[in-house]
Structure formats: C-alpha cells, structure tokens
CSV table of C-alpha atoms and ligand atoms in Angstrom, one decimal:
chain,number,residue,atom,x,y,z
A,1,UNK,CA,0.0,0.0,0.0
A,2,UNK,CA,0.8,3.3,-1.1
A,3,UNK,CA,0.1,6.5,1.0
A,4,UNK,CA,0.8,10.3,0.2
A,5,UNK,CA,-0.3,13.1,1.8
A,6,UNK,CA,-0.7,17.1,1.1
A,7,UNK,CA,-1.3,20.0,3.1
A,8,UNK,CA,-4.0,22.9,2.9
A,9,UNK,CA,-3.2,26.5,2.5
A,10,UNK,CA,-4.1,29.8,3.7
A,11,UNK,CA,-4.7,33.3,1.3
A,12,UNK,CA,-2.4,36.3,3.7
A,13,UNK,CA,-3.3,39.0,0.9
A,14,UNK,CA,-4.8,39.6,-2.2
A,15,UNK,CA,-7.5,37.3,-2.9
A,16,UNK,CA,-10.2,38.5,-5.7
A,17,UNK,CA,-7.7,40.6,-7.5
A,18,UNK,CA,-5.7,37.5,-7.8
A,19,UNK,CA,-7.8,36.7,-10.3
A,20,UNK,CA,-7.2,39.7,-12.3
A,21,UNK,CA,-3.3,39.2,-12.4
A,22,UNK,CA,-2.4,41.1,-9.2
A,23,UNK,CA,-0.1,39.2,-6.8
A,24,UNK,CA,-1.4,37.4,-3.7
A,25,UNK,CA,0.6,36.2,-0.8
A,26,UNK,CA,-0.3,32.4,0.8
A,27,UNK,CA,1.3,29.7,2.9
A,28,UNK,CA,0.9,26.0,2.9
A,29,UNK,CA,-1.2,25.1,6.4
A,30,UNK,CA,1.7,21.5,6.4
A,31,UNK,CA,-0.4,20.3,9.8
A,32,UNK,CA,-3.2,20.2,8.1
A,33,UNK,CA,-3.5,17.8,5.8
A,34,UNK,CA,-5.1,15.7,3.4
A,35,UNK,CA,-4.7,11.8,3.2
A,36,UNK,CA,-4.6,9.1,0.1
A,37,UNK,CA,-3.8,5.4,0.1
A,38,UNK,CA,-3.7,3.1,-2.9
A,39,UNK,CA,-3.8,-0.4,-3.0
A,40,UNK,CA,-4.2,-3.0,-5.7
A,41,UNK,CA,-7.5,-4.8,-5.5
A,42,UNK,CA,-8.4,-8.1,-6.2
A,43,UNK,CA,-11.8,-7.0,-8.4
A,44,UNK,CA,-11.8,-5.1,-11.8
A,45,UNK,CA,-11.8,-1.8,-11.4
A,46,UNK,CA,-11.3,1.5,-8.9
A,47,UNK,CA,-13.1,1.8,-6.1
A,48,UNK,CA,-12.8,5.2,-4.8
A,49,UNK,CA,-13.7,5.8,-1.1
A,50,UNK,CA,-13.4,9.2,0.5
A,51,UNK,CA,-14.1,8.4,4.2
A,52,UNK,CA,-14.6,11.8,5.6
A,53,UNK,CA,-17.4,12.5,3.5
A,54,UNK,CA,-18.4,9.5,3.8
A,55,UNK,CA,-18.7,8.1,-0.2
A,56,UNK,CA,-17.7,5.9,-2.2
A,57,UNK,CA,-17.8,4.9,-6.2
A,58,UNK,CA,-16.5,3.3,-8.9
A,59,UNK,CA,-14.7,5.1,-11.2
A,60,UNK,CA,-16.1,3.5,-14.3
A,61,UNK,CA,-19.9,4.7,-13.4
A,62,UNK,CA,-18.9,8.5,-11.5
A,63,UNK,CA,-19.5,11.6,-13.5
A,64,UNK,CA,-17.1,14.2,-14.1
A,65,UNK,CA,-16.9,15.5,-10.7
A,66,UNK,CA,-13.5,16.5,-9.4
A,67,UNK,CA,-12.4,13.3,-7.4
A,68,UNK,CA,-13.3,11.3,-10.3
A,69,UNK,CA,-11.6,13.8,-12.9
A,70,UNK,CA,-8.5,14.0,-11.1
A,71,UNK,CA,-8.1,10.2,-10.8
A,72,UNK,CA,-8.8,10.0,-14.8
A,73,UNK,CA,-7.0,12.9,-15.4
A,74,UNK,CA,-4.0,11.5,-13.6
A,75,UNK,CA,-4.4,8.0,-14.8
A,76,UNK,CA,-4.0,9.1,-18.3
A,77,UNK,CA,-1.2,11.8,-17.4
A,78,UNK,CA,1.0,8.3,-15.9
A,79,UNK,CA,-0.1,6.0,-19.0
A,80,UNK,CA,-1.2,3.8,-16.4
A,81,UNK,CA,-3.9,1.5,-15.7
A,82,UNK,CA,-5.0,-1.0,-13.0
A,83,UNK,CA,-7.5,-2.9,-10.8
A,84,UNK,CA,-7.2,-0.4,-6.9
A,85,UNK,CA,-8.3,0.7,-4.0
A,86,UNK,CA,-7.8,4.5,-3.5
A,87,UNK,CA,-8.9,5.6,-0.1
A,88,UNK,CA,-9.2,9.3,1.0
A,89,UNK,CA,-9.2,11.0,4.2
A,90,UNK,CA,-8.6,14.8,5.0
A,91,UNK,CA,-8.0,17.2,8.6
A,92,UNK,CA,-8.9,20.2,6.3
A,93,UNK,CA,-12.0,21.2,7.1
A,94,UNK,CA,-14.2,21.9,3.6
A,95,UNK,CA,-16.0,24.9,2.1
A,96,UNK,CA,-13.9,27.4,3.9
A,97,UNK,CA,-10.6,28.4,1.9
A,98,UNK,CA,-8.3,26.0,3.1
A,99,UNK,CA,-7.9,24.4,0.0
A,100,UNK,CA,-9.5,21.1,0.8
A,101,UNK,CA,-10.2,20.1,-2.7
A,102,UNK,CA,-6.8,21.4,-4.0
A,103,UNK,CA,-4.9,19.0,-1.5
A,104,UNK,CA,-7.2,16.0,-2.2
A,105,UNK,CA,-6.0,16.3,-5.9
A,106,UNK,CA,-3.0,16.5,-5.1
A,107,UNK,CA,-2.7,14.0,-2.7
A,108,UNK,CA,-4.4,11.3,-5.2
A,109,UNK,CA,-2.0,12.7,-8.1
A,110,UNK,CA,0.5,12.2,-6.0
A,111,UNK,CA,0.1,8.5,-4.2
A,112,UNK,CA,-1.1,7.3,-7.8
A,113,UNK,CA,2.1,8.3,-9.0
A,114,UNK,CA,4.0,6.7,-6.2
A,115,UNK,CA,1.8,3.6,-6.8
A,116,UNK,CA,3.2,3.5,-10.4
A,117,UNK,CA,6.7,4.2,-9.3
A,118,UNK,CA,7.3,7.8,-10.5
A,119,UNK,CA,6.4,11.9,-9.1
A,120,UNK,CA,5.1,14.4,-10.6
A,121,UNK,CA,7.1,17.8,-10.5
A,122,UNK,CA,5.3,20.3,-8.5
A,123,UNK,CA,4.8,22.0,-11.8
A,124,UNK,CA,3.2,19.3,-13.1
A,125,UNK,CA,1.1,18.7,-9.9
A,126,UNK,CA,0.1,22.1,-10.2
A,127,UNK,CA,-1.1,22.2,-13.7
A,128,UNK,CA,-3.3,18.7,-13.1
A,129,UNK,CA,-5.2,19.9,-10.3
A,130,UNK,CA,-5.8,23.1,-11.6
A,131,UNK,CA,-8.0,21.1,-13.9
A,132,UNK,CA,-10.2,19.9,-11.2
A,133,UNK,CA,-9.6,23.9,-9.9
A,134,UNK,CA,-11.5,24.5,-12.4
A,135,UNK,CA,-14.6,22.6,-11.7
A,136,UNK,CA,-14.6,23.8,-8.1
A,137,UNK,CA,-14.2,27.9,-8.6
A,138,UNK,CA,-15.2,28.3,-12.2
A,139,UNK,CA,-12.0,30.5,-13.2
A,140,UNK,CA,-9.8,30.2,-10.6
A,141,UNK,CA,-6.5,31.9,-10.6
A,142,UNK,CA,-4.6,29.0,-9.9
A,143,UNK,CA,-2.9,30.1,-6.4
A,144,UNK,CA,-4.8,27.3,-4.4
A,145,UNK,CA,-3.1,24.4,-6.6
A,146,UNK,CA,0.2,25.9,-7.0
A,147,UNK,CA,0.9,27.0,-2.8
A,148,UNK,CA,-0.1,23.3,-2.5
A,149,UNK,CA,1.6,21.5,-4.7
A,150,UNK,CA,4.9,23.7,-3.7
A,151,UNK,CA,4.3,23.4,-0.1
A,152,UNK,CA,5.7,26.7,-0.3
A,153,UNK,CA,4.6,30.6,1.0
A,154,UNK,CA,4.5,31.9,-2.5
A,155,UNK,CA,4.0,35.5,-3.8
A,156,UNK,CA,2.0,34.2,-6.9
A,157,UNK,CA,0.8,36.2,-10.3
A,158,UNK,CA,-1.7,35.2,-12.4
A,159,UNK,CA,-0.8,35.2,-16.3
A,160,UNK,CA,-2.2,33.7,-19.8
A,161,UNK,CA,-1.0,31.1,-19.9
A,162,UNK,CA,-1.0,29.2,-16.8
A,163,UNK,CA,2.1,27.6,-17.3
A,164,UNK,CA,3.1,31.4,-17.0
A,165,UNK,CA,2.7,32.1,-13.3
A,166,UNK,CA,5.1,33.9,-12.0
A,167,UNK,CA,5.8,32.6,-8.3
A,168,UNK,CA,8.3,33.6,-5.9
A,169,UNK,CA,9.0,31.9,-2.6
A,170,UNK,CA,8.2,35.0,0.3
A,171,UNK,CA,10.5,35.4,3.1
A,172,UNK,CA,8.7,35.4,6.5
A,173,UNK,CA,11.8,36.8,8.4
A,174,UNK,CA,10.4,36.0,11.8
A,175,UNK,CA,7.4,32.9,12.4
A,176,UNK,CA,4.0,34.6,13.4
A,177,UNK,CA,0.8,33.4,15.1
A,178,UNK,CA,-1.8,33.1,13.1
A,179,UNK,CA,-5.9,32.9,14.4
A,180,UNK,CA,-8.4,31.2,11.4
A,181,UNK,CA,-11.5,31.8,12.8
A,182,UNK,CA,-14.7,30.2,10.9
A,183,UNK,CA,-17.7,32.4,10.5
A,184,UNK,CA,-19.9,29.1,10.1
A,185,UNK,CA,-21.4,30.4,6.8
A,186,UNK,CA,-20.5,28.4,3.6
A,187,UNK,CA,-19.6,31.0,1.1
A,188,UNK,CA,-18.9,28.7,-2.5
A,189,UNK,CA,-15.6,30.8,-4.0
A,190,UNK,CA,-17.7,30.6,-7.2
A,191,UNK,CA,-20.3,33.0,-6.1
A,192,UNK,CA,-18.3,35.6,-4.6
A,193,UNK,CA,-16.1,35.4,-8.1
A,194,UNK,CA,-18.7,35.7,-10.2
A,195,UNK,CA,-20.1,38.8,-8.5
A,196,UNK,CA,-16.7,40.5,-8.6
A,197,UNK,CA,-16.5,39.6,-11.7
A,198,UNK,CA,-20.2,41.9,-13.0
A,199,UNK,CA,-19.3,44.4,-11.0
A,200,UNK,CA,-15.9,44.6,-12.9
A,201,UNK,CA,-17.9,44.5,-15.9
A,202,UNK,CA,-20.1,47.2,-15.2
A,203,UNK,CA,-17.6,49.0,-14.1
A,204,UNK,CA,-14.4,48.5,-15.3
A,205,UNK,CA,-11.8,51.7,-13.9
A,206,UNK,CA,-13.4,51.4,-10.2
A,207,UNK,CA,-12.6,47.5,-9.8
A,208,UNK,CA,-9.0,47.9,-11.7
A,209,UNK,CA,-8.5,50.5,-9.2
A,210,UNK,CA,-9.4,48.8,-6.3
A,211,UNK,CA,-7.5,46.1,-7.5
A,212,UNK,CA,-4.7,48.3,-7.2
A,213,UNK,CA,-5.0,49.3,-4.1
A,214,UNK,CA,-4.9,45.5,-3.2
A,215,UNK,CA,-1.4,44.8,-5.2
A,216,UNK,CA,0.0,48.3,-3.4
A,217,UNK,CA,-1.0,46.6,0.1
A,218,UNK,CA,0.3,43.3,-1.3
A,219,UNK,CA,3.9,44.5,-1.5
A,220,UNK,CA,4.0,47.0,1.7
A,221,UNK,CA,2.7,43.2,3.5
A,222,UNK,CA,5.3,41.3,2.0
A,223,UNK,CA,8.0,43.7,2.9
A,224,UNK,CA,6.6,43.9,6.5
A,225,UNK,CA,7.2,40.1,6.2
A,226,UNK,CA,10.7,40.1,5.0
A,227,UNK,CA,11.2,42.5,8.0
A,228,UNK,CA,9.6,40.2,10.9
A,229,UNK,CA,7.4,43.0,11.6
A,230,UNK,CA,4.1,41.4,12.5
A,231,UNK,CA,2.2,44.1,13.6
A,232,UNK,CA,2.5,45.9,10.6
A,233,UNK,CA,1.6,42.6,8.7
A,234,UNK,CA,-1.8,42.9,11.0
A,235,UNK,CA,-2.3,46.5,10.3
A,236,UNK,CA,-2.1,45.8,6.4
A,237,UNK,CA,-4.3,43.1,6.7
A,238,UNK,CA,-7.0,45.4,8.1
A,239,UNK,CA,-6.4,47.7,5.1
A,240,UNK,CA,-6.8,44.9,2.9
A,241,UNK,CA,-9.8,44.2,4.0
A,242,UNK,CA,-11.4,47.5,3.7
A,243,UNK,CA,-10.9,47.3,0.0
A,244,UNK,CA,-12.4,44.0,-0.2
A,245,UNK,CA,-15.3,45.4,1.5
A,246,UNK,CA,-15.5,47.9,-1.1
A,247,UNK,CA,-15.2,45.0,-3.9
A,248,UNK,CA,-18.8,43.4,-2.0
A,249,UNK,CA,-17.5,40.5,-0.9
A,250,UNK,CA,-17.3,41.2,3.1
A,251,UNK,CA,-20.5,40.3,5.5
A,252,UNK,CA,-21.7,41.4,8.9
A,253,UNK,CA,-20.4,37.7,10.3
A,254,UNK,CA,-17.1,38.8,9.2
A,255,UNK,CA,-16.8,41.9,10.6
A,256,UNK,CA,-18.1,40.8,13.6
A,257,UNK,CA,-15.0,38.7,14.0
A,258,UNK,CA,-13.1,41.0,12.7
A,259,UNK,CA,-14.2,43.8,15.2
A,260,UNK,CA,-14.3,40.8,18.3
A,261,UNK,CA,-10.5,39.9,17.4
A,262,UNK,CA,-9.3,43.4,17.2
A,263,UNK,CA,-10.9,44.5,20.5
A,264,UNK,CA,-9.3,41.2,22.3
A,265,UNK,CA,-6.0,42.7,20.7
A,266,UNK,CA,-5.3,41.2,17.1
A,267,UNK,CA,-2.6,43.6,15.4
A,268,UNK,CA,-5.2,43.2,12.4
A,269,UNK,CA,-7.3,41.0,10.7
A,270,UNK,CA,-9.1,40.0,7.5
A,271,UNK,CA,-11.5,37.9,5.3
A,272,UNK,CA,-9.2,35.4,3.7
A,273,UNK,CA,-10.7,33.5,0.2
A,274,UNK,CA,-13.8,33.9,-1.7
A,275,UNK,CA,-15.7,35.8,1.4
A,276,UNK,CA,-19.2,36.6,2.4
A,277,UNK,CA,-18.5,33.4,5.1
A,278,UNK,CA,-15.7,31.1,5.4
A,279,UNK,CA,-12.5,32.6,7.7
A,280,UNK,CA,-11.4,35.3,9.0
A,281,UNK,CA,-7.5,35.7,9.8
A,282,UNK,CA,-5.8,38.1,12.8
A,283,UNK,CA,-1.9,38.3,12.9
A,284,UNK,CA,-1.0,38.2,17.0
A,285,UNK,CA,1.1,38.0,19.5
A,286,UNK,CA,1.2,34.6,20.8
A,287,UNK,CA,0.7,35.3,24.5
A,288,UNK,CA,-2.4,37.2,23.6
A,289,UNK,CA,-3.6,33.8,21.3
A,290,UNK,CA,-5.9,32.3,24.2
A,291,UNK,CA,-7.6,35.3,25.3
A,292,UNK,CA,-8.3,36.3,21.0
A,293,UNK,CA,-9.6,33.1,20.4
A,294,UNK,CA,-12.0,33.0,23.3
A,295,UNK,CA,-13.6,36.4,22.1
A,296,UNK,CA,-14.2,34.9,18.6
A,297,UNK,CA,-15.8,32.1,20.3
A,298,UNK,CA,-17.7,34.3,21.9
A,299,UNK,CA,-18.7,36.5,19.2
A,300,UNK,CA,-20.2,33.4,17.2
A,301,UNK,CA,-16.8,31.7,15.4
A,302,UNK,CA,-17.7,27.9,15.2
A,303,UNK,CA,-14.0,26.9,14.8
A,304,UNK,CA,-10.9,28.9,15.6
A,305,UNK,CA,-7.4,27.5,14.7
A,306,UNK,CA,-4.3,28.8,16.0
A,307,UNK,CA,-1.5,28.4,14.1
A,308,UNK,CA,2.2,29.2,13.1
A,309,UNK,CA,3.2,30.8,10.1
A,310,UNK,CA,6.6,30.6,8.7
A,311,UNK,CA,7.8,27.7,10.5
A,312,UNK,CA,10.8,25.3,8.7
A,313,UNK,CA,8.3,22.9,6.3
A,314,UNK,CA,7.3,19.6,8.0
A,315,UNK,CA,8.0,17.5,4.3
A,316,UNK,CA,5.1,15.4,3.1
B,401,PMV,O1,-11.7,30.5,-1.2
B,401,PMV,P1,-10.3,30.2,-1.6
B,401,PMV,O2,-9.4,30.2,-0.5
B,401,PMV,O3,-10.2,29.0,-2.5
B,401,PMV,O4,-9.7,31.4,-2.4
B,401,PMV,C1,-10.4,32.0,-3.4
B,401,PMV,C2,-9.4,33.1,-3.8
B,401,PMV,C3,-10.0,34.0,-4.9
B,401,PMV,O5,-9.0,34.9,-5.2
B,401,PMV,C4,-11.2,34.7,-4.4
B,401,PMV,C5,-10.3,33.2,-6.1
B,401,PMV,C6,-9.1,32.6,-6.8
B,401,PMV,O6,-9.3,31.7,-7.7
B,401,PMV,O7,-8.0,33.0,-6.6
C-alpha cells in the first residue's frame, strides 16, 4: 500500500484581485493535511472511497466531478492503468478556503504516481489539479493548486497562460501566530467570483482601481514580512480588507469577527478567500492567542485554529 499526503493552504493577501493578475501572498497550512492510500485490488476496477465525506464509487460509473476527474486525469497523465483501491481522508475542514479540494488532488496525483513508481514535479502537480480547480471555482487563478503543490509561502501572479505564473518563494523573516477563525457560513468561492467579476464589468476603472489598491497593500505586507514586523503585517491586513469590502464580498459575520479579534488585541485582521462566510485571519502576538480566540468564540466563530506561520516545512 501506497500513502501520500498534502497539506492545505491559507490566502495572507490579495484574494479577488488575484484573479485579475495582481499578486497574492499564501502559505501552505503542512499540519493540516489531506490523506490518500492506494492499494491494488483483487476486483476489476477503482473503487474510490473518500471516508470523511463518507462516499464511495467506482470510477467507471462517477461523473465528471473533481475526485473522479482527477483520478482520470491523472491516470492518463501516468499512461497507467490498473485494478485499486484508493482511499481518501482529509484534517482540512471543507468549504472554507483551506484548500481542501486542491490538496485531495494533489494527494491522489501524488500517491497514484508513487503507486506507479514515479512523481510528478510540483509543476506538473500544479497544472493537473488546476484542472479539477476549475470545476470547483469556475476561473480560478490557480494560487490554491500551486501554494499546495509547492508546499511553499509563494507570492503568486496570475498570467495567460498558466504555465506562466510567475511565483516567488516570500520570506517570512520572523514565524508569526496566526488565528483562522470560521464564521460558520459556507460561502462557494464561485459566487463571490462571479459577482466581482459583474461588477468589474459594469464598471471597469473602479474594480481595476481597487485592484490596485490591493497589489500596493500586497507588496507594503510582503516587505513587512521580509522585516519580521508582525504588527504591521496585521495593520495591512486590516487595510486589505477594507478594500475587499468595497469589492462586496465582506458580511456582517465577518466583521463581527473582525471587530471581536481586534478589540481582544489582534494587530489586524481580514476575510481570507472567496468571502461573504468562510475565515477570517488576525496576525497576534502569541501570549495574547488564548484570550483572541475565546472572544471569537464568543462572538459566534464555530471553529478557531491557532497556528504558526513561517515555521521550517514539516515534508510530506
Ligand atoms: O476560497 P479560496 O481560499 O479557495 O480562495 C479564493 C481566492 C480567490 O482569489 C477569491 C479566487 C481565486 O481563484 O484566486
């Protein structure tokens, strides 16, 4: 039996105008992670069982949803073909920006490959599972697949064609403490998107403006990073997401948690992904992490993680 594993990933800065080619700062989440085995099996055909949800299929009858597509898709990528028993199992929660479908792709690319005796370059990783991207976001930009498949913080531009990112590893000069609090609403990336994506339409010079603004925060955060100056990453995440609340895709839960983590003394905090629900980050101090996360209990979080960012890579 065959296991590999990948992690999840966090958006620091920049989502939304990601999409239109500004660049966004993220960081692979390596404790959380998600979990494929593959065996051989003594019956014709692949049995695909992801446990967590819990379901389970054969290949040969699924439709083109992503776990089936990225099996296929990788299957045909290795020239390979056999009777087996892939079993799937994930810590990242889904729905909420962690990149839970981006690391089951990649961690079925990946234990399929090592079932065949071979490994996909994280290029190559990247580009298959921004396939099944695709079916989960619509038109993503492709920063979900490729943190993930580098394990890597990345500073990461969006160009035409994909196989043009530009990525650059981001130095993170001192590790940070990082709360992910969950406003409990399921907010599909696809939505949010698509709505920044009329308004853009409609009006054109406003969103490439506020889009921007975004980049200009982007690179005043990833200097503060370079520095080890936390609280001024925090204060620039609160910028940040005053211009996503321009762009429509903030809510009253998130601000709520926003305001809750700020008052328990969060340097700053922000939406991170698609918005509307899903998580809200804070940069902090670590002695102040117990008291910050008990007030976003308190002011209606359902989940909040506390975690380091910037630590040496656990490897996969
Ligand atoms: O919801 P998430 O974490 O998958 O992130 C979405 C990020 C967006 O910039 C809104 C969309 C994208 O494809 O980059």
């Amino acid at each position: 039996m065959i296991e590999r594993t990948a992690c999840g990933k966090i958006i620091l800065f920049g989502e939304h105008a990601v999409v239109y080619s500004r660049p966004a700062l993220a960081v692979p989440l390596s404790q959380l992670r998600a979990r494929v085995r593959v065996q051989a099996r003594a019956m014709p055909g692949i049995r695909v069982r992801a446990l967590d949800v819990p379901r389970e299929f054969e290949l040969g009858d699924a439709a083109d949803d992503a776990l089936a597509v990225i099996v296929r898709l990788t299957l045909a990528q290795l020239r390979a073909s056999a009777d087996l028993i892939l079993e799937i199992e994930s810590a990242i929660p889904m729905a909420s920006g962690l990149g839970s479908g981006a690391a089951i792709s990649t961690a079925v690319a990946r234990a399929l490959a090592a079932y065949f005796g071979t490994e996909f370059t994280p290029a190559e990783l990247a580009a298959l599972v921004y396939e099944t991207e695709k079916i989960y976001h619509g038109t993503p930009s492709g920063i979900d697949n490729t943190v993930i498949a580098y394990e890597q913080a990345l500073c990461f531009t969006r160009k035409n064609p994909p196989q043009e990112n530009a990525l650059t590893p981001f130095a993170i000069a001192r590790p940070f403490t990082l709360a992910i609090a969950h406003t409990g609403i399921a907010s599909p990336t696809k939505i949010t998107v698509g709505e920044v994506r009329r308004g853009w339409l409609e009006n054109p010079a406003r969103y490439e403006k506020l889009f921007d603004e975004i980049a200009a925060i982007v690179a005043q955060a990833q200097a503060a990073l370079a520095r080890g100056e936390i609280e001024t990453v925090g204060a620039w995440m609160t910028r940040n997401q005053r211009v996503l609340e321009e762009l429509g895709v903030s809510s009253r839960a998130i601000e709520t948690l926003l305001q809750a983590g700020l008052r328990a003394g969060a340097f700053g905090g922000k939406l991170s992904g698609g918005g509307r629900g899903g998580n809200v980050i804070f940069a902090l101090a670590p002695r102040d992490a117990e008291k910050i996360k008990r007030a976003l209990l308190d002011a209606g979080a359902t989940s909040v993680m506390i975690t380091e960012v910037g630590q040496d890579l656990s490897g996969f």
